Amino acid sequence: MHSVETFRGLQSEVTTWRRYLHENPELDYRLHNTAKFVADKLASFGINHIEIGIAETGIVALIEGAGGQGPTIGLRADMDALPILEASNKPWSSKTPGKMHGCGHDGHTAMLLGAAKYLANTRNFKGSVALIFQPAEEGALGGQRMVQEGIMDRFGISQVFGMHNAPGMEIGKFGICDGPIMAALDDFDLVVKGRGGHAAKPHDTIDPVVIAAQIIMGLQTLVSRNTNPLEALVISVTKFNAAQAYNIIPDQVELAGTVRTLVPDLRDFAERHILAAAQGIARGFGADIEFKYRRHDPVTFNHTGGTNLAIEAASNLVGPACVDDKITPRMGSEDFAYMLESRPGAFIFLGNGATAGLHHPTYDFNDEALPYGIGYWVSLVETALAR
Ligand code: NI
């Protein structure tokens, strides 16, 4: 067992890497500089099994333990930045206006590199560790693509683990829960088709604006009246596009929105009932609808065995008092969910201190968290693959 002091020796070097990545953000799958930086560092640690170009710019590197045969566990970090104009005013701010590491994936990448350096030097475990560096977490399904391109089978990964920094949680603390930890993400488009005309003669039209307003209110009752109050469902209508004039009733109104839930069955429920409610309301007024529902990230579901292992690993590092093992799930989503659909494991939150929130222009990953994140990965490996 190591305390976090073991990893403070890596902090200044890993901070340099983190700030370099922060200055040079890249988006979605176009991570050519970032991937080269990661691959070069991995090679410099003496790791010789490195596969690049998975899901375009993803990387998997394998470190074999010195303790003989055993399973392979996967540790995943995301590498992509966001299309945000940075306003952190840090000396290491983004050099590219309109792109920034606003979710801390620079920190995630740097921490997994720090763990890679330590593990490649010490190899105090049996079996192997697969280091997974993933592109396109932010809405472009890089995690799903890496799974589809066969990394779990090809590298023999039996369990997989992820970590995300959490602004508002103290440095040195961890948060996790068994079961759903982040929500599924779906969205929908809904066109209300009426009959337009002069705004002064509404009786000659089928006014889709009024009907769309009724539909929006009707959808709220799907949550308040048709869903078990102990099961989380969010339905938010976020777009309402109608005529661009004061005196025109349009032919149609375009609505769009998002659905978040922790219960997989509620995705089916939402798709079916949004359609039925909207159709019923529209037809009652002589209008009709067009409806498209799209499923994106599934629920990020922590498996019990993986969760217990993650709790044990974090507790070995910082003590059980600094590990909250019953956090409330978050309604954001995470494409690591696809890896947890493919293999058992767990996702954990790492305290980022009192920084701005994720995706905010003044957010910055907190370098004080680096030794804790590195220590967690090492502790997880040495706990899961103890000799
Ligand atoms: Ni993120």
mmCIF file of C-alpha atoms and ligand atoms in Angstrom:
data_model
loop_
_atom_site.group_PDB
_atom_site.id
_atom_site.type_symbol
_atom_site.label_atom_id
_atom_site.label_comp_id
_atom_site.label_asym_id
_atom_site.label_seq_id
_atom_site.Cartn_x
_atom_site.Cartn_y
_atom_site.Cartn_z
ATOM 1 C CA MET A 1 0.000 0.000 0.000
ATOM 2 C CA HIS A 2 1.203 3.494 -0.793
ATOM 3 C CA SER A 3 0.112 6.795 0.661
ATOM 4 C CA VAL A 4 -0.184 9.734 -1.689
ATOM 5 C CA GLU A 5 3.308 10.878 -0.598
ATOM 6 C CA THR A 6 4.761 8.139 -2.836
ATOM 7 C CA PHE A 7 3.412 9.972 -5.884
ATOM 8 C CA ARG A 8 4.318 13.548 -4.990
ATOM 9 C CA GLY A 9 7.737 12.934 -6.553
ATOM 10 C CA LEU A 10 5.981 12.708 -9.935
ATOM 11 C CA GLN A 11 3.906 15.830 -9.451
ATOM 12 C CA SER A 12 6.164 18.492 -10.969
ATOM 13 C CA GLU A 13 6.952 16.453 -14.089
ATOM 14 C CA VAL A 14 3.291 15.468 -14.623
ATOM 15 C CA THR A 15 2.238 19.086 -14.050
ATOM 16 C CA THR A 16 4.512 20.070 -16.942
ATOM 17 C CA TRP A 17 2.812 17.505 -19.185
ATOM 18 C CA ARG A 18 -0.664 18.600 -18.030
ATOM 19 C CA ARG A 19 0.034 22.256 -18.770
ATOM 20 C CA TYR A 20 1.532 21.441 -22.170
ATOM 21 C CA LEU A 21 -1.663 19.548 -23.057
ATOM 22 C CA HIS A 22 -3.738 22.429 -21.709
ATOM 23 C CA GLU A 23 -1.923 24.939 -23.934
ATOM 24 C CA ASN A 24 -2.463 22.724 -26.984
ATOM 25 C CA PRO A 25 -6.087 21.544 -26.967
ATOM 26 C CA GLU A 26 -7.498 19.480 -29.838
ATOM 27 C CA LEU A 27 -11.084 18.437 -30.566
ATOM 28 C CA ASP A 28 -12.985 15.157 -31.072
ATOM 29 C CA TYR A 29 -11.014 12.645 -33.210
ATOM 30 C CA ARG A 30 -8.512 15.247 -34.471
ATOM 31 C CA LEU A 31 -6.012 14.682 -31.650
ATOM 32 C CA HIS A 32 -2.884 14.196 -33.760
ATOM 33 C CA ASN A 33 -0.516 16.273 -31.635
ATOM 34 C CA THR A 34 -1.992 14.978 -28.370
ATOM 35 C CA ALA A 35 -1.794 11.335 -29.472
ATOM 36 C CA LYS A 36 1.809 11.771 -30.612
ATOM 37 C CA PHE A 37 2.707 13.346 -27.261
ATOM 38 C CA VAL A 38 1.091 10.424 -25.396
ATOM 39 C CA ALA A 39 2.670 7.722 -27.583
ATOM 40 C CA ASP A 40 6.140 9.315 -27.329
ATOM 41 C CA LYS A 41 5.880 9.503 -23.540
ATOM 42 C CA LEU A 42 4.718 5.869 -23.289
ATOM 43 C CA ALA A 43 7.649 4.731 -25.430
ATOM 44 C CA SER A 44 10.071 6.770 -23.283
ATOM 45 C CA PHE A 45 8.895 4.789 -20.204
ATOM 46 C CA GLY A 46 10.118 1.564 -21.835
ATOM 47 C CA ILE A 47 6.637 0.338 -22.776
ATOM 48 C CA ASN A 48 7.037 -1.574 -26.027
ATOM 49 C CA HIS A 49 3.493 -2.778 -26.710
ATOM 50 C CA ILE A 50 1.778 0.417 -27.939
ATOM 51 C CA GLU A 51 -1.008 0.389 -30.529
ATOM 52 C CA ILE A 52 -1.877 3.757 -32.067
ATOM 53 C CA GLY A 53 -4.592 4.803 -34.503
ATOM 54 C CA ILE A 54 -7.489 3.021 -32.755
ATOM 55 C CA ALA A 55 -10.691 4.993 -33.452
ATOM 56 C CA GLU A 56 -8.432 7.328 -35.510
ATOM 57 C CA THR A 57 -6.307 8.803 -32.696
ATOM 58 C CA GLY A 58 -6.896 6.489 -29.731
ATOM 59 C CA ILE A 59 -4.070 4.505 -28.125
ATOM 60 C CA VAL A 60 -3.851 1.321 -26.072
ATOM 61 C CA ALA A 61 -0.571 0.424 -24.359
ATOM 62 C CA LEU A 62 0.107 -2.773 -22.462
ATOM 63 C CA ILE A 63 2.355 -3.090 -19.383
ATOM 64 C CA GLU A 64 3.087 -6.605 -18.154
ATOM 65 C CA GLY A 65 3.576 -7.104 -14.435
ATOM 66 C CA ALA A 66 6.602 -8.855 -12.931
ATOM 67 C CA GLY A 67 4.357 -11.217 -10.964
ATOM 68 C CA GLY A 68 3.599 -13.707 -13.725
ATOM 69 C CA GLN A 69 0.326 -14.683 -15.313
ATOM 70 C CA GLY A 70 -2.925 -12.971 -14.415
ATOM 71 C CA PRO A 71 -5.823 -11.039 -15.875
ATOM 72 C CA THR A 72 -5.585 -7.732 -17.766
ATOM 73 C CA ILE A 73 -7.376 -4.674 -16.422
ATOM 74 C CA GLY A 74 -8.091 -1.579 -18.509
ATOM 75 C CA LEU A 75 -7.579 1.982 -17.242
ATOM 76 C CA ARG A 76 -9.141 4.660 -19.422
ATOM 77 C CA ALA A 77 -8.408 8.379 -19.843
ATOM 78 C CA ASP A 78 -10.100 10.728 -22.333
ATOM 79 C CA MET A 79 -7.916 13.189 -24.286
ATOM 80 C CA ASP A 80 -10.212 15.646 -26.132
ATOM 81 C CA ALA A 81 -10.947 19.325 -25.454
ATOM 82 C CA LEU A 82 -14.038 21.506 -26.025
ATOM 83 C CA PRO A 83 -14.984 24.305 -28.471
ATOM 84 C CA ILE A 84 -14.905 27.035 -25.791
ATOM 85 C CA LEU A 85 -13.041 30.362 -25.726
ATOM 86 C CA GLU A 86 -10.890 30.061 -22.598
ATOM 87 C CA ALA A 87 -11.095 32.798 -19.955
ATOM 88 C CA SER A 88 -9.037 31.255 -17.136
ATOM 89 C CA ASN A 89 -6.195 33.795 -17.525
ATOM 90 C CA LYS A 90 -3.719 31.109 -16.471
ATOM 91 C CA PRO A 91 -0.155 31.347 -17.855
ATOM 92 C CA TRP A 92 -0.787 27.959 -19.534
ATOM 93 C CA SER A 93 -4.083 29.034 -21.178
ATOM 94 C CA SER A 94 -5.021 27.602 -24.556
ATOM 95 C CA LYS A 95 -2.919 28.904 -27.432
ATOM 96 C CA THR A 96 -5.831 28.265 -29.811
ATOM 97 C CA PRO A 97 -8.753 30.668 -29.403
ATOM 98 C CA GLY A 98 -12.045 28.762 -29.378
ATOM 99 C CA LYS A 99 -10.581 25.494 -28.127
ATOM 100 C CA MET A 100 -9.929 24.682 -24.484
ATOM 101 C CA HIS A 101 -9.513 21.818 -22.060
ATOM 102 C CA GLY A 102 -12.705 22.794 -20.242
ATOM 103 C CA CYS A 103 -13.465 19.342 -18.814
ATOM 104 C CA GLY A 104 -10.046 18.407 -17.414
ATOM 105 C CA HIS A 105 -9.248 15.693 -19.946
ATOM 106 C CA ASP A 106 -5.725 17.198 -20.005
ATOM 107 C CA GLY A 107 -5.482 16.206 -16.334
ATOM 108 C CA HIS A 108 -6.959 12.751 -16.997
ATOM 109 C CA THR A 109 -4.403 12.105 -19.764
ATOM 110 C CA ALA A 110 -1.492 13.401 -17.652
ATOM 111 C CA MET A 111 -2.503 11.277 -14.632
ATOM 112 C CA LEU A 112 -2.702 8.078 -16.664
ATOM 113 C CA LEU A 113 0.715 8.896 -18.163
ATOM 114 C CA GLY A 114 2.068 9.437 -14.619
ATOM 115 C CA ALA A 115 0.664 6.075 -13.543
ATOM 116 C CA ALA A 116 2.130 4.482 -16.693
ATOM 117 C CA LYS A 117 5.597 5.781 -15.826
ATOM 118 C CA TYR A 118 5.344 4.475 -12.257
ATOM 119 C CA LEU A 119 3.894 1.089 -13.241
ATOM 120 C CA ALA A 120 6.417 0.564 -16.057
ATOM 121 C CA ASN A 121 9.233 1.156 -13.548
ATOM 122 C CA THR A 122 7.911 -0.964 -10.689
ATOM 123 C CA ARG A 123 5.752 -3.683 -12.341
ATOM 124 C CA ASN A 124 4.717 -4.878 -8.887
ATOM 125 C CA PHE A 125 1.663 -6.811 -10.068
ATOM 126 C CA LYS A 126 0.678 -9.990 -11.876
ATOM 127 C CA GLY A 127 -1.074 -10.052 -15.249
ATOM 128 C CA SER A 128 -1.181 -6.870 -17.324
ATOM 129 C CA VAL A 129 -2.487 -3.337 -17.426
ATOM 130 C CA ALA A 130 -4.015 -1.905 -20.612
ATOM 131 C CA LEU A 131 -3.761 1.880 -20.702
ATOM 132 C CA ILE A 132 -6.623 3.213 -22.833
ATOM 133 C CA PHE A 133 -6.275 6.776 -24.181
ATOM 134 C CA GLN A 134 -9.555 7.669 -25.827
ATOM 135 C CA PRO A 135 -10.485 10.386 -28.347
ATOM 136 C CA ALA A 136 -13.834 12.142 -28.772
ATOM 137 C CA GLU A 137 -15.501 11.751 -25.387
ATOM 138 C CA GLU A 138 -17.366 15.038 -25.834
ATOM 139 C CA GLY A 139 -20.361 13.910 -27.858
ATOM 140 C CA ALA A 140 -18.620 12.005 -30.653
ATOM 141 C CA LEU A 141 -18.674 8.496 -29.162
ATOM 142 C CA GLY A 142 -14.944 7.770 -29.141
ATOM 143 C CA GLY A 143 -15.439 5.271 -26.293
ATOM 144 C CA GLN A 144 -18.021 3.351 -28.289
ATOM 145 C CA ARG A 145 -15.756 3.288 -31.341
ATOM 146 C CA MET A 146 -12.799 1.911 -29.409
ATOM 147 C CA VAL A 147 -15.053 -0.901 -28.131
ATOM 148 C CA GLN A 148 -16.396 -1.518 -31.660
ATOM 149 C CA GLU A 149 -12.829 -1.687 -32.973
ATOM 150 C CA GLY A 150 -12.302 -4.629 -30.629
ATOM 151 C CA ILE A 151 -9.934 -3.382 -27.921
ATOM 152 C CA MET A 152 -11.548 -5.449 -25.150
ATOM 153 C CA ASP A 153 -11.029 -8.771 -26.960
ATOM 154 C CA ARG A 154 -7.739 -7.878 -28.646
ATOM 155 C CA PHE A 155 -6.035 -6.862 -25.409
ATOM 156 C CA GLY A 156 -7.835 -9.479 -23.296
ATOM 157 C CA ILE A 157 -9.271 -6.857 -20.962
ATOM 158 C CA SER A 158 -11.432 -8.432 -18.249
ATOM 159 C CA GLN A 159 -12.326 -5.337 -16.189
ATOM 160 C CA VAL A 160 -12.255 -1.645 -17.059
ATOM 161 C CA PHE A 161 -12.038 1.511 -14.937
ATOM 162 C CA GLY A 162 -12.541 5.241 -15.544
ATOM 163 C CA MET A 163 -12.076 8.435 -13.535
ATOM 164 C CA HIS A 164 -13.304 12.023 -13.860
ATOM 165 C CA ASN A 165 -12.361 15.104 -11.874
ATOM 166 C CA ALA A 166 -15.141 16.742 -9.871
ATOM 167 C CA PRO A 167 -15.109 20.504 -9.200
ATOM 168 C CA GLY A 168 -16.650 21.212 -5.797
ATOM 169 C CA MET A 169 -15.272 18.015 -4.266
ATOM 170 C CA GLU A 170 -12.231 18.543 -2.009
ATOM 171 C CA ILE A 171 -8.739 17.671 -3.246
ATOM 172 C CA GLY A 172 -7.761 14.230 -1.964
ATOM 173 C CA LYS A 173 -11.341 12.946 -1.832
ATOM 174 C CA PHE A 174 -13.024 10.362 -4.022
ATOM 175 C CA GLY A 175 -16.712 9.773 -4.771
ATOM 176 C CA ILE A 176 -18.387 6.685 -6.174
ATOM 177 C CA CYS A 177 -21.574 4.625 -5.932
ATOM 178 C CA ASP A 178 -22.658 1.139 -6.925
ATOM 179 C CA GLY A 179 -25.089 0.914 -9.872
ATOM 180 C CA PRO A 180 -25.936 3.934 -12.048
ATOM 181 C CA ILE A 181 -23.450 6.798 -11.499
ATOM 182 C CA MET A 182 -24.162 8.920 -14.599
ATOM 183 C CA ALA A 183 -27.272 9.264 -16.725
ATOM 184 C CA ALA A 184 -28.202 8.057 -20.180
ATOM 185 C CA LEU A 185 -28.384 10.820 -22.790
ATOM 186 C CA ASP A 186 -31.033 10.905 -25.523
ATOM 187 C CA ASP A 187 -32.424 13.755 -27.593
ATOM 188 C CA PHE A 188 -35.410 14.358 -29.813
ATOM 189 C CA ASP A 189 -36.793 16.580 -32.587
ATOM 190 C CA LEU A 190 -40.518 17.235 -32.745
ATOM 191 C CA VAL A 191 -42.153 19.175 -35.610
ATOM 192 C CA VAL A 192 -45.726 20.402 -35.042
ATOM 193 C CA LYS A 193 -47.407 20.722 -38.431
ATOM 194 C CA GLY A 194 -50.448 23.038 -38.528
ATOM 195 C CA ARG A 195 -51.664 25.511 -41.142
ATOM 196 C CA GLY A 196 -50.329 29.037 -41.137
ATOM 197 C CA GLY A 197 -51.940 32.339 -42.039
ATOM 198 C CA HIS A 198 -52.475 35.941 -40.982
ATOM 199 C CA ALA A 199 -51.985 36.515 -37.272
ATOM 200 C CA ALA A 200 -55.116 38.695 -37.241
ATOM 201 C CA LYS A 201 -57.266 35.774 -38.475
ATOM 202 C CA PRO A 202 -56.280 32.811 -36.234
ATOM 203 C CA HIS A 203 -59.660 31.089 -36.846
ATOM 204 C CA ASP A 204 -58.557 30.492 -40.455
ATOM 205 C CA THR A 205 -55.399 28.656 -39.302
ATOM 206 C CA ILE A 206 -54.364 25.632 -37.264
ATOM 207 C CA ASP A 207 -51.945 27.500 -35.040
ATOM 208 C CA PRO A 208 -48.896 25.287 -34.337
ATOM 209 C CA VAL A 209 -47.494 27.813 -31.810
ATOM 210 C CA VAL A 210 -50.365 27.323 -29.380
ATOM 211 C CA ILE A 211 -50.352 23.561 -29.973
ATOM 212 C CA ALA A 212 -46.567 23.373 -29.376
ATOM 213 C CA ALA A 213 -47.027 25.277 -26.107
ATOM 214 C CA GLN A 214 -49.635 22.705 -25.006
ATOM 215 C CA ILE A 215 -47.300 19.860 -25.983
ATOM 216 C CA ILE A 216 -44.453 21.309 -23.902
ATOM 217 C CA MET A 217 -46.692 21.540 -20.844
ATOM 218 C CA GLY A 218 -48.105 18.074 -21.545
ATOM 219 C CA LEU A 219 -44.610 16.535 -21.621
ATOM 220 C CA GLN A 220 -43.946 17.790 -18.095
ATOM 221 C CA THR A 221 -46.735 15.573 -16.772
ATOM 222 C CA LEU A 222 -44.972 12.474 -18.167
ATOM 223 C CA VAL A 223 -42.412 13.053 -15.414
ATOM 224 C CA SER A 224 -44.763 14.287 -12.673
ATOM 225 C CA ARG A 225 -47.751 11.947 -13.290
ATOM 226 C CA ASN A 226 -46.532 8.877 -15.219
ATOM 227 C CA THR A 227 -43.087 8.131 -13.770
ATOM 228 C CA ASN A 228 -42.260 6.547 -10.408
ATOM 229 C CA PRO A 229 -41.095 9.532 -8.286
ATOM 230 C CA LEU A 230 -38.163 7.448 -6.992
ATOM 231 C CA GLU A 231 -36.837 6.902 -10.526
ATOM 232 C CA ALA A 232 -35.057 9.852 -12.132
ATOM 233 C CA LEU A 233 -36.277 11.156 -15.498
ATOM 234 C CA VAL A 234 -35.554 14.581 -16.972
ATOM 235 C CA ILE A 235 -37.373 15.792 -20.092
ATOM 236 C CA SER A 236 -36.278 19.293 -21.143
ATOM 237 C CA VAL A 237 -37.569 21.054 -24.261
ATOM 238 C CA THR A 238 -34.698 23.321 -25.250
ATOM 239 C CA LYS A 239 -35.566 24.625 -28.734
ATOM 240 C CA PHE A 240 -38.715 26.362 -30.029
ATOM 241 C CA ASN A 241 -38.472 27.704 -33.579
ATOM 242 C CA ALA A 242 -41.542 29.404 -35.078
ATOM 243 C CA ALA A 243 -42.221 32.300 -37.501
ATOM 244 C CA GLN A 244 -39.822 35.231 -37.616
ATOM 245 C CA ALA A 245 -42.507 37.929 -37.780
ATOM 246 C CA TYR A 246 -45.094 39.649 -35.589
ATOM 247 C CA ASN A 247 -48.023 39.111 -37.916
ATOM 248 C CA ILE A 248 -47.609 35.572 -39.260
ATOM 249 C CA ILE A 249 -48.886 32.320 -37.834
ATOM 250 C CA PRO A 250 -46.393 29.761 -39.212
ATOM 251 C CA ASP A 251 -47.215 26.441 -40.875
ATOM 252 C CA GLN A 252 -45.074 24.585 -38.401
ATOM 253 C CA VAL A 253 -43.090 24.837 -35.185
ATOM 254 C CA GLU A 254 -39.870 22.926 -34.559
ATOM 255 C CA LEU A 255 -39.225 21.727 -31.017
ATOM 256 C CA ALA A 256 -36.208 19.833 -29.722
ATOM 257 C CA GLY A 257 -35.025 18.647 -26.353
ATOM 258 C CA THR A 258 -33.094 16.195 -24.239
ATOM 259 C CA VAL A 259 -33.980 13.186 -22.078
ATOM 260 C CA ARG A 260 -31.815 12.035 -19.156
ATOM 261 C CA THR A 261 -32.423 9.002 -16.997
ATOM 262 C CA LEU A 262 -30.657 6.515 -14.734
ATOM 263 C CA VAL A 263 -33.106 3.706 -15.561
ATOM 264 C CA PRO A 264 -32.655 2.055 -18.981
ATOM 265 C CA ASP A 265 -36.386 1.164 -19.245
ATOM 266 C CA LEU A 266 -37.301 4.839 -18.946
ATOM 267 C CA ARG A 267 -35.631 5.504 -22.302
ATOM 268 C CA ASP A 268 -38.239 3.262 -23.955
ATOM 269 C CA PHE A 269 -40.925 4.912 -21.838
ATOM 270 C CA ALA A 270 -39.811 8.426 -22.840
ATOM 271 C CA GLU A 271 -39.620 7.599 -26.547
ATOM 272 C CA ARG A 272 -43.090 5.988 -26.567
ATOM 273 C CA HIS A 273 -44.849 8.521 -24.362
ATOM 274 C CA ILE A 274 -43.405 11.713 -25.819
ATOM 275 C CA LEU A 275 -44.671 10.514 -29.204
ATOM 276 C CA ALA A 276 -48.093 9.494 -27.861
ATOM 277 C CA ALA A 277 -48.629 12.672 -25.818
ATOM 278 C CA ALA A 278 -47.493 15.008 -28.594
ATOM 279 C CA GLN A 279 -49.506 13.174 -31.237
ATOM 280 C CA GLY A 280 -52.627 13.115 -29.070
ATOM 281 C CA ILE A 281 -52.449 16.819 -28.286
ATOM 282 C CA ALA A 282 -51.678 17.803 -31.902
ATOM 283 C CA ARG A 283 -54.446 15.658 -33.410
ATOM 284 C CA GLY A 284 -56.929 17.050 -30.896
ATOM 285 C CA PHE A 285 -56.391 20.414 -32.594
ATOM 286 C CA GLY A 286 -56.383 19.081 -36.156
ATOM 287 C CA ALA A 287 -52.584 19.237 -36.474
ATOM 288 C CA ASP A 288 -50.004 16.463 -36.739
ATOM 289 C CA ILE A 289 -46.400 15.863 -35.716
ATOM 290 C CA GLU A 290 -43.117 14.441 -36.960
ATOM 291 C CA PHE A 291 -40.967 12.871 -34.256
ATOM 292 C CA LYS A 292 -37.370 11.649 -34.163
ATOM 293 C CA TYR A 293 -35.809 10.172 -31.013
ATOM 294 C CA ARG A 294 -32.083 9.412 -30.845
ATOM 295 C CA ARG A 295 -30.219 7.447 -28.187
ATOM 296 C CA HIS A 296 -26.666 8.496 -27.332
ATOM 297 C CA ASP A 297 -24.663 7.490 -24.228
ATOM 298 C CA PRO A 298 -26.262 4.715 -22.156
ATOM 299 C CA VAL A 299 -26.390 4.829 -18.344
ATOM 300 C CA THR A 300 -22.879 4.661 -16.843
ATOM 301 C CA PHE A 301 -23.437 1.613 -14.674
ATOM 302 C CA ASN A 302 -20.942 0.666 -11.978
ATOM 303 C CA HIS A 303 -20.736 -3.074 -11.375
ATOM 304 C CA THR A 304 -20.658 -4.195 -7.735
ATOM 305 C CA GLY A 305 -17.327 -6.056 -7.918
ATOM 306 C CA GLY A 306 -15.596 -3.195 -9.742
ATOM 307 C CA THR A 307 -17.099 -0.623 -7.375
ATOM 308 C CA ASN A 308 -15.826 -2.516 -4.328
ATOM 309 C CA LEU A 309 -12.379 -2.777 -5.892
ATOM 310 C CA ALA A 310 -12.340 0.969 -6.653
ATOM 311 C CA ILE A 311 -13.412 1.788 -3.082
ATOM 312 C CA GLU A 312 -10.681 -0.476 -1.695
ATOM 313 C CA ALA A 313 -8.040 1.053 -3.993
ATOM 314 C CA ALA A 314 -9.002 4.647 -3.116
ATOM 315 C CA SER A 315 -9.215 3.784 0.608
ATOM 316 C CA ASN A 316 -5.733 2.218 0.497
ATOM 317 C CA LEU A 317 -4.451 5.545 -0.850
ATOM 318 C CA VAL A 318 -6.291 8.194 1.182
ATOM 319 C CA GLY A 319 -8.082 6.264 3.964
ATOM 320 C CA PRO A 320 -11.768 5.296 3.986
ATOM 321 C CA ALA A 321 -12.853 8.630 5.510
ATOM 322 C CA CYS A 322 -11.879 10.384 2.267
ATOM 323 C CA VAL A 323 -13.875 8.008 0.045
ATOM 324 C CA ASP A 324 -17.610 8.716 -0.221
ATOM 325 C CA ASP A 325 -18.938 5.393 -1.478
ATOM 326 C CA LYS A 326 -22.591 6.496 -1.697
ATOM 327 C CA ILE A 327 -22.610 9.652 -3.786
ATOM 328 C CA THR A 328 -25.786 10.707 -5.556
ATOM 329 C CA PRO A 329 -25.613 9.807 -9.264
ATOM 330 C CA ARG A 330 -25.152 12.718 -11.672
ATOM 331 C CA MET A 331 -27.531 13.488 -14.536
ATOM 332 C CA GLY A 332 -24.691 14.313 -16.946
ATOM 333 C CA SER A 333 -23.515 11.536 -19.264
ATOM 334 C CA GLU A 334 -20.192 9.890 -20.083
ATOM 335 C CA ASP A 335 -19.255 7.700 -23.035
ATOM 336 C CA PHE A 336 -17.172 5.458 -20.748
ATOM 337 C CA ALA A 337 -20.655 3.913 -20.314
ATOM 338 C CA TYR A 338 -19.980 1.906 -23.529
ATOM 339 C CA MET A 339 -16.856 0.377 -22.016
ATOM 340 C CA LEU A 340 -18.841 -0.597 -18.896
ATOM 341 C CA GLU A 341 -21.463 -2.211 -21.135
ATOM 342 C CA SER A 342 -18.702 -4.266 -22.682
ATOM 343 C CA ARG A 343 -16.787 -5.223 -19.513
ATOM 344 C CA PRO A 344 -17.456 -5.005 -15.749
ATOM 345 C CA GLY A 345 -15.730 -2.239 -13.811
ATOM 346 C CA ALA A 346 -16.384 1.151 -12.272
ATOM 347 C CA PHE A 347 -16.162 4.913 -12.771
ATOM 348 C CA ILE A 348 -14.997 7.170 -9.925
ATOM 349 C CA PHE A 349 -14.891 10.928 -9.242
ATOM 350 C CA LEU A 350 -11.719 12.651 -8.028
ATOM 351 C CA GLY A 351 -11.913 15.937 -6.073
ATOM 352 C CA ASN A 352 -10.806 18.978 -8.092
ATOM 353 C CA GLY A 353 -11.272 21.493 -5.235
ATOM 354 C CA ALA A 354 -13.167 24.790 -5.441
ATOM 355 C CA THR A 355 -12.606 25.432 -9.159
ATOM 356 C CA ALA A 356 -15.087 26.691 -11.736
ATOM 357 C CA GLY A 357 -17.465 24.029 -13.013
ATOM 358 C CA LEU A 358 -16.806 21.686 -15.943
ATOM 359 C CA HIS A 359 -17.322 23.245 -19.405
ATOM 360 C CA HIS A 360 -17.028 26.781 -17.950
ATOM 361 C CA PRO A 361 -14.622 29.225 -19.696
ATOM 362 C CA THR A 362 -12.722 29.842 -16.428
ATOM 363 C CA TYR A 363 -12.406 26.158 -15.474
ATOM 364 C CA ASP A 364 -8.933 24.635 -15.074
ATOM 365 C CA PHE A 365 -7.869 21.178 -13.939
ATOM 366 C CA ASN A 366 -6.302 21.445 -10.463
ATOM 367 C CA ASP A 367 -2.702 20.174 -10.508
ATOM 368 C CA GLU A 368 -2.927 19.445 -6.759
ATOM 369 C CA ALA A 369 -5.189 16.520 -7.722
ATOM 370 C CA LEU A 370 -2.493 14.892 -9.898
ATOM 371 C CA PRO A 371 -0.760 12.739 -7.222
ATOM 372 C CA TYR A 372 -4.157 11.490 -6.004
ATOM 373 C CA GLY A 373 -5.255 10.443 -9.492
ATOM 374 C CA ILE A 374 -1.898 8.794 -10.247
ATOM 375 C CA GLY A 375 -1.970 7.097 -6.844
ATOM 376 C CA TYR A 376 -5.492 5.809 -7.429
ATOM 377 C CA TRP A 377 -4.524 4.138 -10.717
ATOM 378 C CA VAL A 378 -1.453 2.525 -9.165
ATOM 379 C CA SER A 379 -3.378 1.421 -6.077
ATOM 380 C CA LEU A 380 -6.123 -0.022 -8.286
ATOM 381 C CA VAL A 381 -3.614 -2.076 -10.284
ATOM 382 C CA GLU A 382 -1.698 -3.300 -7.237
ATOM 383 C CA THR A 383 -4.977 -4.164 -5.455
ATOM 384 C CA ALA A 384 -6.731 -5.851 -8.396
ATOM 385 C CA LEU A 385 -3.611 -7.662 -9.572
ATOM 386 C CA ALA A 386 -1.901 -8.314 -6.200
ATOM 387 C CA ARG A 387 0.949 -10.827 -6.480
HETATM 388 NI NI NI B 1 -15.292 15.207 -19.212
#
